[in-house]
Every structure is written in C-alpha cells, then in structure tokens.
Short mmCIF file of C-alpha atoms in Angstrom, two decimals:
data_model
loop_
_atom_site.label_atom_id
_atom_site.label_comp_id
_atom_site.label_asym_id
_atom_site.label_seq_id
_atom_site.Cartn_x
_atom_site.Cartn_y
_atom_site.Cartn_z
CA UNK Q 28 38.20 17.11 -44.93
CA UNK Q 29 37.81 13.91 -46.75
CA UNK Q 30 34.59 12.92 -48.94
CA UNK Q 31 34.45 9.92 -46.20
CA UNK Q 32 35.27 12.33 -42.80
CA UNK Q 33 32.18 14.59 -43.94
CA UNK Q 34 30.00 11.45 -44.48
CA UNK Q 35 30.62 10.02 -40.89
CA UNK Q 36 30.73 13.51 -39.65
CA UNK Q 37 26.90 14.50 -40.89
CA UNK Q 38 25.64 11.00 -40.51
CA UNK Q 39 27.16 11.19 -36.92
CA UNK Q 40 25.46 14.63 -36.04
CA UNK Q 41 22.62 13.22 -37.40
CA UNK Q 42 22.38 10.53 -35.13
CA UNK Q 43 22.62 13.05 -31.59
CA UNK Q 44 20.35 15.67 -33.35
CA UNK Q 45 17.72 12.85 -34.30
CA UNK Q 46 17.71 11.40 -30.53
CA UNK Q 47 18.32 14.63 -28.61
CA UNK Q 48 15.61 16.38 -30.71
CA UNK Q 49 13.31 13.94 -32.18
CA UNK Q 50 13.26 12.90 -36.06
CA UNK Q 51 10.58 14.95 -36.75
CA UNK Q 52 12.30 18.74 -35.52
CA UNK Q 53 15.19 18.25 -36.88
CA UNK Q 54 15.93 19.05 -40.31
CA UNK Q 55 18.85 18.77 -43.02
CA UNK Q 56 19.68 22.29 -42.69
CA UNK Q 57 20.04 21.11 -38.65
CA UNK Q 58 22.39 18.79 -39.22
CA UNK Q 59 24.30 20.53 -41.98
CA UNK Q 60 24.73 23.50 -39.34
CA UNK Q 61 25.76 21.76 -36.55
CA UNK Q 62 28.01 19.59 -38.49
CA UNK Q 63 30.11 22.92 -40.11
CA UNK Q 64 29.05 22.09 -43.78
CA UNK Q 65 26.58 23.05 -46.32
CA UNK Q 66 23.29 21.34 -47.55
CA UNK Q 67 24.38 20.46 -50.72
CA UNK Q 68 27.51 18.57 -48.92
CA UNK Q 69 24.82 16.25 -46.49
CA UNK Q 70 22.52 16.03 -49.69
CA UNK Q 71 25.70 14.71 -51.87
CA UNK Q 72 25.50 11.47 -49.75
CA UNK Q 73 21.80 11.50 -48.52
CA UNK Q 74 19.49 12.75 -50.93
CA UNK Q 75 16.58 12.35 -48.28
CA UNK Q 76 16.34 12.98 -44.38
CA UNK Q 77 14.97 9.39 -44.20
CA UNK Q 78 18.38 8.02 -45.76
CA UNK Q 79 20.53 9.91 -43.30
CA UNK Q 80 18.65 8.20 -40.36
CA UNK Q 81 18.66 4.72 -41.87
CA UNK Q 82 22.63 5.83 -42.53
CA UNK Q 83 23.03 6.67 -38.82
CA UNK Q 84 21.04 3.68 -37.52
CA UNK Q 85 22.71 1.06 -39.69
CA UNK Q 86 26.15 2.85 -37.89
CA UNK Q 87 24.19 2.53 -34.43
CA UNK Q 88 23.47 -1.02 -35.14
CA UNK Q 89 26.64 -2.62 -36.73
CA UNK Q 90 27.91 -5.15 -34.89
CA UNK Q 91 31.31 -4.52 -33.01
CA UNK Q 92 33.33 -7.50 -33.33
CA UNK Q 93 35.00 -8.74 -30.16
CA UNK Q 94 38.57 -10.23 -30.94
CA UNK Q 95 38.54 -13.61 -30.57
CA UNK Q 96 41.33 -15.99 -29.69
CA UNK Q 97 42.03 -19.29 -31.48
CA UNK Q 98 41.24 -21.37 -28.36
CA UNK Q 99 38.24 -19.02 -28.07
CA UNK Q 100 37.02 -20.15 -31.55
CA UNK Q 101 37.76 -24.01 -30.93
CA UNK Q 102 36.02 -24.64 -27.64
CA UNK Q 103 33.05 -23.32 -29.27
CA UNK Q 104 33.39 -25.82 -31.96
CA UNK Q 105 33.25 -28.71 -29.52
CA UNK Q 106 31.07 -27.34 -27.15
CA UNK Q 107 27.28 -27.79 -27.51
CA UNK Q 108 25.15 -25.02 -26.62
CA UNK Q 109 23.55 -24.83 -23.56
CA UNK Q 110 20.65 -22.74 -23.30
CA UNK Q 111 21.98 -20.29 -20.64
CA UNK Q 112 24.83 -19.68 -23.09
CA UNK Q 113 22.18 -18.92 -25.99
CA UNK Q 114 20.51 -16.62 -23.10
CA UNK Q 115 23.12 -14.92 -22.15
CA UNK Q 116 24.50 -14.65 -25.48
CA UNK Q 117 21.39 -12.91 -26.58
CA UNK Q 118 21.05 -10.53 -23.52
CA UNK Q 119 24.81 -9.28 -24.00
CA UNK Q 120 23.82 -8.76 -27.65
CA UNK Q 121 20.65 -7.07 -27.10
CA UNK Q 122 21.81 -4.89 -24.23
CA UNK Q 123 24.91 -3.34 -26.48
CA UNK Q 124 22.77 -2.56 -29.21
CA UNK Q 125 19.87 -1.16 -27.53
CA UNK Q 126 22.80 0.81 -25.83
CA UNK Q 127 24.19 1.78 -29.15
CA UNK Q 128 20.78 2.26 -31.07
CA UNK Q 129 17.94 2.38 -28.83
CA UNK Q 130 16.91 5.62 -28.61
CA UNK Q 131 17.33 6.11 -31.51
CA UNK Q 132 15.43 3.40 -33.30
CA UNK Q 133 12.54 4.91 -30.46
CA UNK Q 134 12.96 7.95 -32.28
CA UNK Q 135 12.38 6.62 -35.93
CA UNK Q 136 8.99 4.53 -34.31
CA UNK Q 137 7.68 7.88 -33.27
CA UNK Q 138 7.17 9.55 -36.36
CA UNK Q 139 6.60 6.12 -37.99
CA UNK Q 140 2.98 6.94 -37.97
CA UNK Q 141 3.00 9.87 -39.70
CA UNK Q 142 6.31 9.14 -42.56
CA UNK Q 143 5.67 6.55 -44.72
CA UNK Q 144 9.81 6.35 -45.41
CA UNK Q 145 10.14 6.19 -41.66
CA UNK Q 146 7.42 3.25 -41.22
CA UNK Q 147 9.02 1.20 -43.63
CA UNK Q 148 12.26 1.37 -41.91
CA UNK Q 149 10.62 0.50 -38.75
CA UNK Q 150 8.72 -2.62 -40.08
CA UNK Q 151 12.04 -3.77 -41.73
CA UNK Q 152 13.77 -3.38 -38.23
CA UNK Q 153 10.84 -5.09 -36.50
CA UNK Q 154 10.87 -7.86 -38.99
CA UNK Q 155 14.65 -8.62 -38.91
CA UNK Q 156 14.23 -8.91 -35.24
CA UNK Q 157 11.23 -10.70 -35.13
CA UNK Q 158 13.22 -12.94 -37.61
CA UNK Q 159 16.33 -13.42 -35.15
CA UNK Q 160 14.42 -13.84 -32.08
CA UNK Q 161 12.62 -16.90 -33.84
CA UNK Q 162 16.35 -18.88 -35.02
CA UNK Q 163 17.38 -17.99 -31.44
CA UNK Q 164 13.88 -19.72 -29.96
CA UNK Q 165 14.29 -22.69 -32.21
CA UNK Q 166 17.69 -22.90 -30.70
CA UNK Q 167 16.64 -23.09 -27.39
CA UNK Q 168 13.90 -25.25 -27.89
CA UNK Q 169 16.74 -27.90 -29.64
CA UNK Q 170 18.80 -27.66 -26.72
CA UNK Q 171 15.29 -29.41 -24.87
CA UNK Q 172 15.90 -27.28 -21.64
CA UNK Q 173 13.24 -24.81 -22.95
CA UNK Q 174 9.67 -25.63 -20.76
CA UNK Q 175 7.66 -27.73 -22.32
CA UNK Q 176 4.29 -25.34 -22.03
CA UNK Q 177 5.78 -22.96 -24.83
CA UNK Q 178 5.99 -23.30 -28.52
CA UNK Q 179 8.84 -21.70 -30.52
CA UNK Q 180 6.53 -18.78 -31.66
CA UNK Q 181 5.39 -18.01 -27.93
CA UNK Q 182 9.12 -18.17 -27.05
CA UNK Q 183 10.19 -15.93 -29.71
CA UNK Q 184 7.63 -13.36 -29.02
CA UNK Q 185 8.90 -13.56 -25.16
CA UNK Q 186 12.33 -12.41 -27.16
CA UNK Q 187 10.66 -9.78 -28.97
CA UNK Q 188 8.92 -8.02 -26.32
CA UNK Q 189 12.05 -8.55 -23.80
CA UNK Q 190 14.48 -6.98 -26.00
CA UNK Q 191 12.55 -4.41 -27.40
CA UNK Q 192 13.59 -1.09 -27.84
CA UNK Q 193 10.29 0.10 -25.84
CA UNK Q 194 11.15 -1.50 -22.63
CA UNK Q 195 14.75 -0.95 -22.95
CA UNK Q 196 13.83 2.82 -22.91
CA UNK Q 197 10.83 2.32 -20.04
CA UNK Q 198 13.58 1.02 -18.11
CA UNK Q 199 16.51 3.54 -18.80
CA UNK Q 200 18.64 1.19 -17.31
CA UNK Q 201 22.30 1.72 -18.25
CA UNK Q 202 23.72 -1.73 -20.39
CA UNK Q 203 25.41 -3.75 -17.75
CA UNK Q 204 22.03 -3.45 -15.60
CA UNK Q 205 19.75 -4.04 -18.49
CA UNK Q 206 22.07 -7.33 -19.70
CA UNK Q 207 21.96 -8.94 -16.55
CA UNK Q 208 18.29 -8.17 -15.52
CA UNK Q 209 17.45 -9.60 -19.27
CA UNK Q 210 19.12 -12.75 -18.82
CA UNK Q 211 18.07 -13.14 -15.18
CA UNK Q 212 14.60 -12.48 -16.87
CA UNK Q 213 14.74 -14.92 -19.59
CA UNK Q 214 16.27 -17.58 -18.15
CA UNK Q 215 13.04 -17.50 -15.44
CA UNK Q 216 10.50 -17.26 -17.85
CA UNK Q 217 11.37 -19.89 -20.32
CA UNK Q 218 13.66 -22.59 -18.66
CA UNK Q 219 12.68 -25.55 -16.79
#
C-alpha cells in the first residue's frame, strides 16, 4: 500500500474510532489495529493523537467543490445578492459540513476541557467560525433587508449559535432536514 493509501487509511479510521468511541478511549494503538498497520506506520505521519484528529477533521471539513457551469459562474457576476440567497447559501453550507464533521468536532469539544492540544483546536475552530459568521452578517446587513433592531455582532452570534455543532447534534436531524429548518430559521429571525 502506498505511503499516501496508509495516511488516508489511519487518518480515516481515526475519524469513525474518534466519533464512535469518543477522543478520549481511543488510542493510537486503536487506530493502528483497526486500520491493519503498526504504530510506528500511524506515528510516521502523526507524531501525536491530537495531530491525527486535527488530520481527520481538516478531511471532515474540506470543502467539496460543486462543478460549476460557465453560465453558473456569470449570472452570479451580475446578480446582486439577495439576502435569502446569502441565507440559504449559508444553511446548505453549514448543514453539509456539520453532516461531514459534526460529530466529530462534538467529540474534540468534549475532551477540550481536559487536553490542552485538543482546546486549542477547538478555540481555533470556534474562532474561524465566529470569523465567517461575522463577513456573512456584514453581508446581510449590506444587502439592507436585515431588521433594523440587530447589529452585525448580534446577527453574527444568531449565526454562531444556529449553526453550531451543539444544536446540530441536539437535533440529530439528518442534512436535508437540518438545511431547510436552518434557513426557514434564519430567514425568520433576522429579515424584515
């Protein structure tokens, strides 16, 4: 097997044994079982437990591109965004990759408290979110359709707590439930 095979092999194990089993009970011996190859093999490319989750979640949470056409890619051009396609542009977004990632970025918060490695994962993932959730709320404010009791930073920490991992998992909704309850959800809260 290929130096690159192995790699998404154990970082792939990883990932189920991590969300079926919790961060904290599994180890690297775990994953090197169930994945058919030694220790020193997961250890060549992760020299710490903590580096094979943040391997698996950065797979979890890469975007997937969707192939787009040319006309595709010019309408958007000359179309202006509306906030309902912001919205719903967001909820599609946050439902695939709480779909792809979610319970697994839950399991990473739970031991947060305890692994110093694992916290600062988790307040680098809360940051870059808190982070995109305030461009997309300045977005929506521009497009003026936003209502007028809310300031960007109360609308962005709407964003936050709607797509958060935690409620995602509450709700255990499967992704095409979750997407359309989000954007049903956000566009009542926030639009005029």
């Amino acid at each position: 097997m290929s130096a690159e095979l192995t790699r998404t092999l154990v970082r792939d194990t990883a990932h189920r044994l991590f969300v079926a089993n919790g961060y904290g009970a599994t180890s690297v011996r775990d994953v090197a079982v169930a994945a058919g190859v030694s220790e020193e093999a997961v250890h060549t490319d992760f020299p710490t437990k903590a580096a094979l989750y943040r391997e698996a979640l950065n797979a979890a949470l890469a975007v997937r591109p969707e192939r787009v056409t040319d006309r595709a890619a010019a309408s958007a051009v000359f179309t202006p965004l509306r906030a309902t396609d912001i919205i719903e542009t967001t909820a599609a977004g946050a439902a695939s990759l709480l779909s792809r990632a979610g319970a697994l970025i839950m399991r990473g918060i739970e031991c947060a408290g305890t692994d110093p490695e694992m916290r600062r994962i988790a307040t680098e993932g809360e940051a870059a979110q808190r982070a995109t959730m305030k461009t997309l709320a300045s977005a929506l404010i521009a497009t003026g359709s936003v209502r007028p009791d809310f300031t960007a930073d109360e609308v962005a920490d709407i964003l936050v707590g709607l797509c958060s991992p935690h409620l995602h998992h509450l709700l255990g909704w499967p992704e095409h439930r979750y997407r359309y309850w989000l954007a049903s959800t956000m566009k009542a809260s926030l639009l005029r």
